[in-house]
mmCIF file of C-alpha atoms in Angstrom:
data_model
loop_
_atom_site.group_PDB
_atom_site.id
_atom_site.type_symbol
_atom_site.label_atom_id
_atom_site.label_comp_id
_atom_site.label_asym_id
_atom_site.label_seq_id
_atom_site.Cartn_x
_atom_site.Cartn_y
_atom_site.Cartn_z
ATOM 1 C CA UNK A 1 0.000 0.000 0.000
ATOM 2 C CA UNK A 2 1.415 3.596 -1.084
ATOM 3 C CA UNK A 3 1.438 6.349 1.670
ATOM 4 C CA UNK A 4 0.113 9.147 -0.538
ATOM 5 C CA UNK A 5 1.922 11.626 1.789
ATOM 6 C CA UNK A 6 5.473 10.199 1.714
ATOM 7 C CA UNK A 7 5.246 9.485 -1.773
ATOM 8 C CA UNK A 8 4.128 13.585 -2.474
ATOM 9 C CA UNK A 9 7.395 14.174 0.128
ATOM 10 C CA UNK A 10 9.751 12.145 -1.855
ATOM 11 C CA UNK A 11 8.330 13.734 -5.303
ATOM 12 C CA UNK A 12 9.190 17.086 -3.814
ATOM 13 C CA UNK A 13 12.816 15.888 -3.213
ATOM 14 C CA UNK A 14 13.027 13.843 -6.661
ATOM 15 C CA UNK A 15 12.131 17.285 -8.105
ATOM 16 C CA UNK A 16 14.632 18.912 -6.255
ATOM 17 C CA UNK A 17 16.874 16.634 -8.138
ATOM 18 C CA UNK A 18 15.937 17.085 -11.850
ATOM 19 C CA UNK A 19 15.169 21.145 -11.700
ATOM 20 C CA UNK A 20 18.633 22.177 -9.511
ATOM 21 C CA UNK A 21 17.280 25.172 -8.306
ATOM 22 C CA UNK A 22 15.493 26.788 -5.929
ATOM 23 C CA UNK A 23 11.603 26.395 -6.900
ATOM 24 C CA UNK A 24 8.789 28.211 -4.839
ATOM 25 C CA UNK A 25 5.519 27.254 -3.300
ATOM 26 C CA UNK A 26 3.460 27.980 -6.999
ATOM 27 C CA UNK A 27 5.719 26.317 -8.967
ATOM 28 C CA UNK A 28 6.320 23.070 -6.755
ATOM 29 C CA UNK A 29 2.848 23.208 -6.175
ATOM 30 C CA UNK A 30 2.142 22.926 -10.488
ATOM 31 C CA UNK A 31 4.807 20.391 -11.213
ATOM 32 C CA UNK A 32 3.660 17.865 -8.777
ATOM 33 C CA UNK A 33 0.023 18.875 -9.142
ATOM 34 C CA UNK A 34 -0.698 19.136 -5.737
ATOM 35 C CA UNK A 35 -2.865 21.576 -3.951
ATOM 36 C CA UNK A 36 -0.833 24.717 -2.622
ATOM 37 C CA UNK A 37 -1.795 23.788 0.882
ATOM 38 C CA UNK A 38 -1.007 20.875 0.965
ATOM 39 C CA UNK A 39 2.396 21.253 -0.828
ATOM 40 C CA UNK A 40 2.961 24.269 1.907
ATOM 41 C CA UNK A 41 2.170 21.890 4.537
ATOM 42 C CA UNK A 42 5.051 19.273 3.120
ATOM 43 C CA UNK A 43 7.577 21.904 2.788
ATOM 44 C CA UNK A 44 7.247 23.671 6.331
ATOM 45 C CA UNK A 45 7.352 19.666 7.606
ATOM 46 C CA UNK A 46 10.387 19.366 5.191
ATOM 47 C CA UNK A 47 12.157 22.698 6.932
ATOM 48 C CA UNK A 48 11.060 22.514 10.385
ATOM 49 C CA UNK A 49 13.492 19.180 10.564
ATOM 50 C CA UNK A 50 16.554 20.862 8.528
ATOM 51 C CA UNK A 51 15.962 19.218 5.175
ATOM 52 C CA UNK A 52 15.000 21.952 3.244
ATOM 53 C CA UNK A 53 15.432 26.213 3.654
ATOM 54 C CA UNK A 54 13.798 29.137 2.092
ATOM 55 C CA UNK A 55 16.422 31.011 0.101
ATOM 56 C CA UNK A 56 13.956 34.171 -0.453
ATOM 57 C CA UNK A 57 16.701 36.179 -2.378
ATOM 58 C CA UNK A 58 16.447 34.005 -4.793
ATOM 59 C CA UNK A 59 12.972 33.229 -5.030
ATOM 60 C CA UNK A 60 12.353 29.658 -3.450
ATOM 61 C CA UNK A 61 13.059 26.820 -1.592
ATOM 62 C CA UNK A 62 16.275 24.501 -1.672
ATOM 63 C CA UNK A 63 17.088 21.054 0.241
ATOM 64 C CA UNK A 64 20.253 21.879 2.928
ATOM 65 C CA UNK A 65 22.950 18.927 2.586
ATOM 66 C CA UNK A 66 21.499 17.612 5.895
ATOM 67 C CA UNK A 67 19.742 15.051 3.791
ATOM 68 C CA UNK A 68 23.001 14.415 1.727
ATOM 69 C CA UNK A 69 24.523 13.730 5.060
ATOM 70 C CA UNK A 70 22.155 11.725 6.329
ATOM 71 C CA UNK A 71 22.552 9.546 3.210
ATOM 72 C CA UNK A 72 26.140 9.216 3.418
ATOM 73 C CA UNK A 73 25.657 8.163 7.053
ATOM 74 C CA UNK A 74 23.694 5.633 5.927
ATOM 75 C CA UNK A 75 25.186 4.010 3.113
ATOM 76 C CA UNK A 76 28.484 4.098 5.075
ATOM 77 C CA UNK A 77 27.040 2.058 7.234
ATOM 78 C CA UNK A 78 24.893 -0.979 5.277
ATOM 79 C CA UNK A 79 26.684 -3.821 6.183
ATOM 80 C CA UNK A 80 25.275 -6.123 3.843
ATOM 81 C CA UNK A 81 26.753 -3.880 0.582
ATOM 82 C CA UNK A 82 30.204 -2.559 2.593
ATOM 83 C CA UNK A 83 30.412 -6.747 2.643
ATOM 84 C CA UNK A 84 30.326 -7.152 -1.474
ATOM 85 C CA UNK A 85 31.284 -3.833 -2.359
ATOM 86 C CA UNK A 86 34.779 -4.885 -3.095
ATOM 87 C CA UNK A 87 34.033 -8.091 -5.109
ATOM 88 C CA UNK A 88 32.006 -5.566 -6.911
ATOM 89 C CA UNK A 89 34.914 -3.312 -8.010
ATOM 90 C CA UNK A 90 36.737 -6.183 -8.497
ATOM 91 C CA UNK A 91 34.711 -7.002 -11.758
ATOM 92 C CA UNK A 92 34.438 -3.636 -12.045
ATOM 93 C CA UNK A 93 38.184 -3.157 -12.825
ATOM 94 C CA UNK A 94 37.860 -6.630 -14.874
ATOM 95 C CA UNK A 95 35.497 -5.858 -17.258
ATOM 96 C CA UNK A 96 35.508 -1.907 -17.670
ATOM 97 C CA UNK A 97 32.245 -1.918 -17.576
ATOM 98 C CA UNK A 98 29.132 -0.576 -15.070
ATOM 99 C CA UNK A 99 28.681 -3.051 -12.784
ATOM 100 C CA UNK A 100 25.428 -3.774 -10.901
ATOM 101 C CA UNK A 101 23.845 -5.870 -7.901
ATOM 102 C CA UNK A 102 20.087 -6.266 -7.658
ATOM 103 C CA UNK A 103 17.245 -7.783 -5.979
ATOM 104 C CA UNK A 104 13.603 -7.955 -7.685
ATOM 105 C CA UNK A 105 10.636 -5.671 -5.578
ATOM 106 C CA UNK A 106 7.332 -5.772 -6.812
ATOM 107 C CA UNK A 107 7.854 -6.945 -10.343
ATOM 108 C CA UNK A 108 11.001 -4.320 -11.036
ATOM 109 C CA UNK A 109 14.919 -4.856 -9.938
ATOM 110 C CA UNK A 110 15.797 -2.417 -7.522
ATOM 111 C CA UNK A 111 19.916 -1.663 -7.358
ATOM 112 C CA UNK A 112 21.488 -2.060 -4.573
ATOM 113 C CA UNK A 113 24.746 -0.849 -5.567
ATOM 114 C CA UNK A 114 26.278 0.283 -8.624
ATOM 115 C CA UNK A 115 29.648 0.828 -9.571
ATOM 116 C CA UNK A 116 30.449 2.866 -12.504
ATOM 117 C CA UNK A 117 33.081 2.976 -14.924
ATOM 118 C CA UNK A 118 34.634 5.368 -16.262
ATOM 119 C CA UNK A 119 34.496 5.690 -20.098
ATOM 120 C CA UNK A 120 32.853 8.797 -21.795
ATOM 121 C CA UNK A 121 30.308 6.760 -23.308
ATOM 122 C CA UNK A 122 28.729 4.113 -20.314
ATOM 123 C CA UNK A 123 26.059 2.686 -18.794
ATOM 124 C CA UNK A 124 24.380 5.104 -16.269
ATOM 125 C CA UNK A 125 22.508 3.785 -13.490
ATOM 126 C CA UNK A 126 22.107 4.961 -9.648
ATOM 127 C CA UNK A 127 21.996 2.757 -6.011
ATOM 128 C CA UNK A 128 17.772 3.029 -5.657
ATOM 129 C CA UNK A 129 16.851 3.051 -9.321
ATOM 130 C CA UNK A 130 14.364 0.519 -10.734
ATOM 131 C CA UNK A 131 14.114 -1.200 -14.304
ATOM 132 C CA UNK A 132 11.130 -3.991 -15.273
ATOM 133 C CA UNK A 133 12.348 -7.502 -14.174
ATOM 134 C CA UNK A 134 11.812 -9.267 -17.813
ATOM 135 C CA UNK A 135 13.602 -6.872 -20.038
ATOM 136 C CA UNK A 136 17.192 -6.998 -17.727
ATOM 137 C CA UNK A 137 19.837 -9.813 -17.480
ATOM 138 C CA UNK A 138 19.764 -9.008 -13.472
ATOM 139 C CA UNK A 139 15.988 -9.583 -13.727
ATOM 140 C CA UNK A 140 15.874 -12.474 -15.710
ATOM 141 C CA UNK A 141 18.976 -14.263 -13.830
ATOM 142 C CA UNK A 142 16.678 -13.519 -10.278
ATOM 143 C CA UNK A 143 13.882 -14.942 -12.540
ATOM 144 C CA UNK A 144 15.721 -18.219 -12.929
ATOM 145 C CA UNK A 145 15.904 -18.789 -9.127
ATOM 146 C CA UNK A 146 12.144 -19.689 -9.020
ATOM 147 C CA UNK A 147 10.460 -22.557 -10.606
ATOM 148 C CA UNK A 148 8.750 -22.182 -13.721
ATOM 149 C CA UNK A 149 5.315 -22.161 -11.844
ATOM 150 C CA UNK A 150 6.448 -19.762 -9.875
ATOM 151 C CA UNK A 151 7.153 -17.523 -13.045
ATOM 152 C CA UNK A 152 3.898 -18.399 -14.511
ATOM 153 C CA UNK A 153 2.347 -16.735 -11.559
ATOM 154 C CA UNK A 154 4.598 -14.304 -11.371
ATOM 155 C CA UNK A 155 4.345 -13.367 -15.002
ATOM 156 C CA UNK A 156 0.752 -13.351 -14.971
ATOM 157 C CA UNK A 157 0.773 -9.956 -12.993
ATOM 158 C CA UNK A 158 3.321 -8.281 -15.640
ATOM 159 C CA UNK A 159 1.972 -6.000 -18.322
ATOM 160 C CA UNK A 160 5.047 -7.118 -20.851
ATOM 161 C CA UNK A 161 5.192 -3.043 -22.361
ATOM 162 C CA UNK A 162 6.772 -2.776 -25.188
ATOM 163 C CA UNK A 163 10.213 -0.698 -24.485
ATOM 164 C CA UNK A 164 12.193 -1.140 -27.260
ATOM 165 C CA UNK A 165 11.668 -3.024 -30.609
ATOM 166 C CA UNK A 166 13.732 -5.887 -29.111
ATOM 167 C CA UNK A 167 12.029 -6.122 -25.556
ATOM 168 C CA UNK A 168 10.722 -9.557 -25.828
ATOM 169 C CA UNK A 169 6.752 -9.407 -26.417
ATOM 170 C CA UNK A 170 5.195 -12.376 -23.804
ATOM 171 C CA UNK A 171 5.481 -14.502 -20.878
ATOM 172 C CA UNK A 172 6.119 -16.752 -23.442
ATOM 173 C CA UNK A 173 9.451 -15.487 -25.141
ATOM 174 C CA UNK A 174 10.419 -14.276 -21.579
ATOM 175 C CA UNK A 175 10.287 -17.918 -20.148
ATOM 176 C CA UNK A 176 12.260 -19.285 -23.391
ATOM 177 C CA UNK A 177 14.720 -16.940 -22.924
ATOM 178 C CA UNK A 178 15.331 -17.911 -19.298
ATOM 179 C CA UNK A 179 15.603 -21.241 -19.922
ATOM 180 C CA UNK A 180 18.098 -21.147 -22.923
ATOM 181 C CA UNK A 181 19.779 -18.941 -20.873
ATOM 182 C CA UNK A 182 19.654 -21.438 -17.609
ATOM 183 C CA UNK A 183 21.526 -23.737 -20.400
ATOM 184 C CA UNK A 184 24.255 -21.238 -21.409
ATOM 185 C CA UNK A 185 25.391 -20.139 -17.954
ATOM 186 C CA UNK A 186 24.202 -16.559 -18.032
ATOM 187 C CA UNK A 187 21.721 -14.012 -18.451
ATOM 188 C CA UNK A 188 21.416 -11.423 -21.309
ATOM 189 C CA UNK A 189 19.767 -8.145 -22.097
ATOM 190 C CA UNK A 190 20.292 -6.886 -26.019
ATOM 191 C CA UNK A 191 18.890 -3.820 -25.717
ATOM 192 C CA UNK A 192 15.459 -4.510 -24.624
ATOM 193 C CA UNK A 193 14.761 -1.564 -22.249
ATOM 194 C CA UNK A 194 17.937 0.676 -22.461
ATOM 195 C CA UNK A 195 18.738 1.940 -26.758
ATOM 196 C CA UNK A 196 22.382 0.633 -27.359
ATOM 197 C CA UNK A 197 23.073 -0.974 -24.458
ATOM 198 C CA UNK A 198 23.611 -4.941 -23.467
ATOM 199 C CA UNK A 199 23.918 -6.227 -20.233
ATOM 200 C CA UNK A 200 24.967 -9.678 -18.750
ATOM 201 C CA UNK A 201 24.071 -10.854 -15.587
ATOM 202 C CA UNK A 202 24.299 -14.488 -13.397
ATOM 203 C CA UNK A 203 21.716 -15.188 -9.947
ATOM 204 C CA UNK A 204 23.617 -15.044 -6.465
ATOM 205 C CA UNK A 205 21.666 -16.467 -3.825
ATOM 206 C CA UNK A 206 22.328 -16.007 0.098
ATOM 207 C CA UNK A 207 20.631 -16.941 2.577
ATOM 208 C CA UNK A 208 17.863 -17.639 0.417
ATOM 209 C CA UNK A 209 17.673 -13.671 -0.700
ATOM 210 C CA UNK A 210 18.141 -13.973 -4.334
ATOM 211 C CA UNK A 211 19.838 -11.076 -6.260
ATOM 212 C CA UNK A 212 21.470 -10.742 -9.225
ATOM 213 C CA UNK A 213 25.018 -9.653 -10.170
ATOM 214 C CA UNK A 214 25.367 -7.836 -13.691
ATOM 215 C CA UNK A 215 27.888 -5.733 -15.761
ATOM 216 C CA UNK A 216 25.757 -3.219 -18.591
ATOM 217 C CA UNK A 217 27.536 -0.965 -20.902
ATOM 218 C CA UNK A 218 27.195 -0.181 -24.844
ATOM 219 C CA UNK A 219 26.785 -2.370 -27.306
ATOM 220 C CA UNK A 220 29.779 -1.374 -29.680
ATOM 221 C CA UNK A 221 32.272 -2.493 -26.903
ATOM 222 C CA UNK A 222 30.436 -5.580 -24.963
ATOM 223 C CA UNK A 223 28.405 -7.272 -28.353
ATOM 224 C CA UNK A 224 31.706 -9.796 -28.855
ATOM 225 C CA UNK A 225 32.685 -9.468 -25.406
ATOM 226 C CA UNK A 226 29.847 -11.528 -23.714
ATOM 227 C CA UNK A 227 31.036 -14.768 -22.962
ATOM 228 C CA UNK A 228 33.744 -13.174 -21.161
ATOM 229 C CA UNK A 229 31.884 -11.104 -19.413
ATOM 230 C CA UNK A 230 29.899 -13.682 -17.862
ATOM 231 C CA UNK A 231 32.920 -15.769 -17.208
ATOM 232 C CA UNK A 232 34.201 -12.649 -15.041
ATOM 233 C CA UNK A 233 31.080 -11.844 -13.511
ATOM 234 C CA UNK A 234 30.677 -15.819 -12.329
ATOM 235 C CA UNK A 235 34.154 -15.438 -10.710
ATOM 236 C CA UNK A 236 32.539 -12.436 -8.764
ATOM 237 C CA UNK A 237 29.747 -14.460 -7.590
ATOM 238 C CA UNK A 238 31.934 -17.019 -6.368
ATOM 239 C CA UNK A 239 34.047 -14.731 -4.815
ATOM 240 C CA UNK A 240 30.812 -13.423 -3.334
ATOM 241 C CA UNK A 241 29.929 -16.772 -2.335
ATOM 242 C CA UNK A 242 33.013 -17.577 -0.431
ATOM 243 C CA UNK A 243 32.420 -14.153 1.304
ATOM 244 C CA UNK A 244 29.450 -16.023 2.938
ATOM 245 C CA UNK A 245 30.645 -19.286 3.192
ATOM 246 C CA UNK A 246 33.515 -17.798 5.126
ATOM 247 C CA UNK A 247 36.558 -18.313 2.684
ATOM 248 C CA UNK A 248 38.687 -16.254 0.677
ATOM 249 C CA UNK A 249 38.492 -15.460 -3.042
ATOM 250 C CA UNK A 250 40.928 -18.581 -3.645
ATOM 251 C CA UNK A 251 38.573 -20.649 -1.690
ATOM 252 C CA UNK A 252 40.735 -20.851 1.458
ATOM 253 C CA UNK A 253 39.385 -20.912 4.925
ATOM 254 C CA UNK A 254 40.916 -17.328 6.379
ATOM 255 C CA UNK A 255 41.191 -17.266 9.998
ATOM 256 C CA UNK A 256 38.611 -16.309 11.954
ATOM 257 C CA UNK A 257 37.814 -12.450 13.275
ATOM 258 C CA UNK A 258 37.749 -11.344 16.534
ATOM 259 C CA UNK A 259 34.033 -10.640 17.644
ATOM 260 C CA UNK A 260 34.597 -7.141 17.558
ATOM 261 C CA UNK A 261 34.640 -7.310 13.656
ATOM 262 C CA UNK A 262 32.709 -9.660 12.465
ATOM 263 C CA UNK A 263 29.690 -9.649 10.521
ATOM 264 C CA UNK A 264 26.980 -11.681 10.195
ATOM 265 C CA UNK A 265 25.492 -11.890 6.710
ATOM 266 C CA UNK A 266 21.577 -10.997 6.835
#
Protein backbone atom coordinates (compact mmCIF):
# COMPACT_ATOMS: atom_id res chain seq x y z
CA UNK A 1 0.00 0.00 0.00
CA UNK A 2 1.41 3.60 -1.08
CA UNK A 3 1.44 6.35 1.67
CA UNK A 4 0.11 9.15 -0.54
CA UNK A 5 1.92 11.63 1.79
CA UNK A 6 5.47 10.20 1.71
CA UNK A 7 5.25 9.48 -1.77
CA UNK A 8 4.13 13.58 -2.47
CA UNK A 9 7.39 14.17 0.13
CA UNK A 10 9.75 12.15 -1.85
CA UNK A 11 8.33 13.73 -5.30
CA UNK A 12 9.19 17.09 -3.81
CA UNK A 13 12.82 15.89 -3.21
CA UNK A 14 13.03 13.84 -6.66
CA UNK A 15 12.13 17.29 -8.10
CA UNK A 16 14.63 18.91 -6.26
CA UNK A 17 16.87 16.63 -8.14
CA UNK A 18 15.94 17.08 -11.85
CA UNK A 19 15.17 21.14 -11.70
CA UNK A 20 18.63 22.18 -9.51
CA UNK A 21 17.28 25.17 -8.31
CA UNK A 22 15.49 26.79 -5.93
CA UNK A 23 11.60 26.40 -6.90
CA UNK A 24 8.79 28.21 -4.84
CA UNK A 25 5.52 27.25 -3.30
CA UNK A 26 3.46 27.98 -7.00
CA UNK A 27 5.72 26.32 -8.97
CA UNK A 28 6.32 23.07 -6.76
CA UNK A 29 2.85 23.21 -6.18
CA UNK A 30 2.14 22.93 -10.49
CA UNK A 31 4.81 20.39 -11.21
CA UNK A 32 3.66 17.86 -8.78
CA UNK A 33 0.02 18.87 -9.14
CA UNK A 34 -0.70 19.14 -5.74
CA UNK A 35 -2.87 21.58 -3.95
CA UNK A 36 -0.83 24.72 -2.62
CA UNK A 37 -1.79 23.79 0.88
CA UNK A 38 -1.01 20.87 0.97
CA UNK A 39 2.40 21.25 -0.83
CA UNK A 40 2.96 24.27 1.91
CA UNK A 41 2.17 21.89 4.54
CA UNK A 42 5.05 19.27 3.12
CA UNK A 43 7.58 21.90 2.79
CA UNK A 44 7.25 23.67 6.33
CA UNK A 45 7.35 19.67 7.61
CA UNK A 46 10.39 19.37 5.19
CA UNK A 47 12.16 22.70 6.93
CA UNK A 48 11.06 22.51 10.38
CA UNK A 49 13.49 19.18 10.56
CA UNK A 50 16.55 20.86 8.53
CA UNK A 51 15.96 19.22 5.17
CA UNK A 52 15.00 21.95 3.24
CA UNK A 53 15.43 26.21 3.65
CA UNK A 54 13.80 29.14 2.09
CA UNK A 55 16.42 31.01 0.10
CA UNK A 56 13.96 34.17 -0.45
CA UNK A 57 16.70 36.18 -2.38
CA UNK A 58 16.45 34.01 -4.79
CA UNK A 59 12.97 33.23 -5.03
CA UNK A 60 12.35 29.66 -3.45
CA UNK A 61 13.06 26.82 -1.59
CA UNK A 62 16.27 24.50 -1.67
CA UNK A 63 17.09 21.05 0.24
CA UNK A 64 20.25 21.88 2.93
CA UNK A 65 22.95 18.93 2.59
CA UNK A 66 21.50 17.61 5.89
CA UNK A 67 19.74 15.05 3.79
CA UNK A 68 23.00 14.41 1.73
CA UNK A 69 24.52 13.73 5.06
CA UNK A 70 22.16 11.72 6.33
CA UNK A 71 22.55 9.55 3.21
CA UNK A 72 26.14 9.22 3.42
CA UNK A 73 25.66 8.16 7.05
CA UNK A 74 23.69 5.63 5.93
CA UNK A 75 25.19 4.01 3.11
CA UNK A 76 28.48 4.10 5.07
CA UNK A 77 27.04 2.06 7.23
CA UNK A 78 24.89 -0.98 5.28
CA UNK A 79 26.68 -3.82 6.18
CA UNK A 80 25.28 -6.12 3.84
CA UNK A 81 26.75 -3.88 0.58
CA UNK A 82 30.20 -2.56 2.59
CA UNK A 83 30.41 -6.75 2.64
CA UNK A 84 30.33 -7.15 -1.47
CA UNK A 85 31.28 -3.83 -2.36
CA UNK A 86 34.78 -4.88 -3.10
CA UNK A 87 34.03 -8.09 -5.11
CA UNK A 88 32.01 -5.57 -6.91
CA UNK A 89 34.91 -3.31 -8.01
CA UNK A 90 36.74 -6.18 -8.50
CA UNK A 91 34.71 -7.00 -11.76
CA UNK A 92 34.44 -3.64 -12.04
CA UNK A 93 38.18 -3.16 -12.82
CA UNK A 94 37.86 -6.63 -14.87
CA UNK A 95 35.50 -5.86 -17.26
CA UNK A 96 35.51 -1.91 -17.67
CA UNK A 97 32.24 -1.92 -17.58
CA UNK A 98 29.13 -0.58 -15.07
CA UNK A 99 28.68 -3.05 -12.78
CA UNK A 100 25.43 -3.77 -10.90
CA UNK A 101 23.85 -5.87 -7.90
CA UNK A 102 20.09 -6.27 -7.66
CA UNK A 103 17.24 -7.78 -5.98
CA UNK A 104 13.60 -7.95 -7.69
CA UNK A 105 10.64 -5.67 -5.58
CA UNK A 106 7.33 -5.77 -6.81
CA UNK A 107 7.85 -6.94 -10.34
CA UNK A 108 11.00 -4.32 -11.04
CA UNK A 109 14.92 -4.86 -9.94
CA UNK A 110 15.80 -2.42 -7.52
CA UNK A 111 19.92 -1.66 -7.36
CA UNK A 112 21.49 -2.06 -4.57
CA UNK A 113 24.75 -0.85 -5.57
CA UNK A 114 26.28 0.28 -8.62
CA UNK A 115 29.65 0.83 -9.57
CA UNK A 116 30.45 2.87 -12.50
CA UNK A 117 33.08 2.98 -14.92
CA UNK A 118 34.63 5.37 -16.26
CA UNK A 119 34.50 5.69 -20.10
CA UNK A 120 32.85 8.80 -21.80
CA UNK A 121 30.31 6.76 -23.31
CA UNK A 122 28.73 4.11 -20.31
CA UNK A 123 26.06 2.69 -18.79
CA UNK A 124 24.38 5.10 -16.27
CA UNK A 125 22.51 3.79 -13.49
CA UNK A 126 22.11 4.96 -9.65
CA UNK A 127 22.00 2.76 -6.01
CA UNK A 128 17.77 3.03 -5.66
CA UNK A 129 16.85 3.05 -9.32
CA UNK A 130 14.36 0.52 -10.73
CA UNK A 131 14.11 -1.20 -14.30
CA UNK A 132 11.13 -3.99 -15.27
CA UNK A 133 12.35 -7.50 -14.17
CA UNK A 134 11.81 -9.27 -17.81
CA UNK A 135 13.60 -6.87 -20.04
CA UNK A 136 17.19 -7.00 -17.73
CA UNK A 137 19.84 -9.81 -17.48
CA UNK A 138 19.76 -9.01 -13.47
CA UNK A 139 15.99 -9.58 -13.73
CA UNK A 140 15.87 -12.47 -15.71
CA UNK A 141 18.98 -14.26 -13.83
CA UNK A 142 16.68 -13.52 -10.28
CA UNK A 143 13.88 -14.94 -12.54
CA UNK A 144 15.72 -18.22 -12.93
CA UNK A 145 15.90 -18.79 -9.13
CA UNK A 146 12.14 -19.69 -9.02
CA UNK A 147 10.46 -22.56 -10.61
CA UNK A 148 8.75 -22.18 -13.72
CA UNK A 149 5.32 -22.16 -11.84
CA UNK A 150 6.45 -19.76 -9.87
CA UNK A 151 7.15 -17.52 -13.04
CA UNK A 152 3.90 -18.40 -14.51
CA UNK A 153 2.35 -16.74 -11.56
CA UNK A 154 4.60 -14.30 -11.37
CA UNK A 155 4.34 -13.37 -15.00
CA UNK A 156 0.75 -13.35 -14.97
CA UNK A 157 0.77 -9.96 -12.99
CA UNK A 158 3.32 -8.28 -15.64
CA UNK A 159 1.97 -6.00 -18.32
CA UNK A 160 5.05 -7.12 -20.85
CA UNK A 161 5.19 -3.04 -22.36
CA UNK A 162 6.77 -2.78 -25.19
CA UNK A 163 10.21 -0.70 -24.49
CA UNK A 164 12.19 -1.14 -27.26
CA UNK A 165 11.67 -3.02 -30.61
CA UNK A 166 13.73 -5.89 -29.11
CA UNK A 167 12.03 -6.12 -25.56
CA UNK A 168 10.72 -9.56 -25.83
CA UNK A 169 6.75 -9.41 -26.42
CA UNK A 170 5.20 -12.38 -23.80
CA UNK A 171 5.48 -14.50 -20.88
CA UNK A 172 6.12 -16.75 -23.44
CA UNK A 173 9.45 -15.49 -25.14
CA UNK A 174 10.42 -14.28 -21.58
CA UNK A 175 10.29 -17.92 -20.15
CA UNK A 176 12.26 -19.29 -23.39
CA UNK A 177 14.72 -16.94 -22.92
CA UNK A 178 15.33 -17.91 -19.30
CA UNK A 179 15.60 -21.24 -19.92
CA UNK A 180 18.10 -21.15 -22.92
CA UNK A 181 19.78 -18.94 -20.87
CA UNK A 182 19.65 -21.44 -17.61
CA UNK A 183 21.53 -23.74 -20.40
CA UNK A 184 24.25 -21.24 -21.41
CA UNK A 185 25.39 -20.14 -17.95
CA UNK A 186 24.20 -16.56 -18.03
CA UNK A 187 21.72 -14.01 -18.45
CA UNK A 188 21.42 -11.42 -21.31
CA UNK A 189 19.77 -8.14 -22.10
CA UNK A 190 20.29 -6.89 -26.02
CA UNK A 191 18.89 -3.82 -25.72
CA UNK A 192 15.46 -4.51 -24.62
CA UNK A 193 14.76 -1.56 -22.25
CA UNK A 194 17.94 0.68 -22.46
CA UNK A 195 18.74 1.94 -26.76
CA UNK A 196 22.38 0.63 -27.36
CA UNK A 197 23.07 -0.97 -24.46
CA UNK A 198 23.61 -4.94 -23.47
CA UNK A 199 23.92 -6.23 -20.23
CA UNK A 200 24.97 -9.68 -18.75
CA UNK A 201 24.07 -10.85 -15.59
CA UNK A 202 24.30 -14.49 -13.40
CA UNK A 203 21.72 -15.19 -9.95
CA UNK A 204 23.62 -15.04 -6.47
CA UNK A 205 21.67 -16.47 -3.83
CA UNK A 206 22.33 -16.01 0.10
CA UNK A 207 20.63 -16.94 2.58
CA UNK A 208 17.86 -17.64 0.42
CA UNK A 209 17.67 -13.67 -0.70
CA UNK A 210 18.14 -13.97 -4.33
CA UNK A 211 19.84 -11.08 -6.26
CA UNK A 212 21.47 -10.74 -9.23
CA UNK A 213 25.02 -9.65 -10.17
CA UNK A 214 25.37 -7.84 -13.69
CA UNK A 215 27.89 -5.73 -15.76
CA UNK A 216 25.76 -3.22 -18.59
CA UNK A 217 27.54 -0.96 -20.90
CA UNK A 218 27.20 -0.18 -24.84
CA UNK A 219 26.79 -2.37 -27.31
CA UNK A 220 29.78 -1.37 -29.68
CA UNK A 221 32.27 -2.49 -26.90
CA UNK A 222 30.44 -5.58 -24.96
CA UNK A 223 28.40 -7.27 -28.35
CA UNK A 224 31.71 -9.80 -28.85
CA UNK A 225 32.69 -9.47 -25.41
CA UNK A 226 29.85 -11.53 -23.71
CA UNK A 227 31.04 -14.77 -22.96
CA UNK A 228 33.74 -13.17 -21.16
CA UNK A 229 31.88 -11.10 -19.41
CA UNK A 230 29.90 -13.68 -17.86
CA UNK A 231 32.92 -15.77 -17.21
CA UNK A 232 34.20 -12.65 -15.04
CA UNK A 233 31.08 -11.84 -13.51
CA UNK A 234 30.68 -15.82 -12.33
CA UNK A 235 34.15 -15.44 -10.71
CA UNK A 236 32.54 -12.44 -8.76
CA UNK A 237 29.75 -14.46 -7.59
CA UNK A 238 31.93 -17.02 -6.37
CA UNK A 239 34.05 -14.73 -4.82
CA UNK A 240 30.81 -13.42 -3.33
CA UNK A 241 29.93 -16.77 -2.33
CA UNK A 242 33.01 -17.58 -0.43
CA UNK A 243 32.42 -14.15 1.30
CA UNK A 244 29.45 -16.02 2.94
CA UNK A 245 30.65 -19.29 3.19
CA UNK A 246 33.51 -17.80 5.13
CA UNK A 247 36.56 -18.31 2.68
CA UNK A 248 38.69 -16.25 0.68
CA UNK A 249 38.49 -15.46 -3.04
CA UNK A 250 40.93 -18.58 -3.65
CA UNK A 251 38.57 -20.65 -1.69
CA UNK A 252 40.74 -20.85 1.46
CA UNK A 253 39.39 -20.91 4.93
CA UNK A 254 40.92 -17.33 6.38
CA UNK A 255 41.19 -17.27 10.00
CA UNK A 256 38.61 -16.31 11.95
CA UNK A 257 37.81 -12.45 13.27
CA UNK A 258 37.75 -11.34 16.53
CA UNK A 259 34.03 -10.64 17.64
CA UNK A 260 34.60 -7.14 17.56
CA UNK A 261 34.64 -7.31 13.66
CA UNK A 262 32.71 -9.66 12.47
CA UNK A 263 29.69 -9.65 10.52
CA UNK A 264 26.98 -11.68 10.20
CA UNK A 265 25.49 -11.89 6.71
CA UNK A 266 21.58 -11.00 6.83
Amino acid sequence: MIVKQVENLLAILDLFAKVRRPRTLSQISEALGLPKSSTFNLLETLESQGYIHEMRAWGGYYPTRRLLALAQEIARNDPFVDRLRPVLEWLQEQTGETVLLAHQVDGEIVYLEVIECQHAVRYFAQAGDRRPVQVTSAGKAILSCYSAQERAQFFSKLSFEKYRDATLPNAAAVEADIRASTARGWFENLSEFTPDVLGVGMPLVLDGERLAVSVAGPNFRLLNKRAELATQVGEAVRRIKGLFEGKAPDGSTPAPKSSTDRMEPK
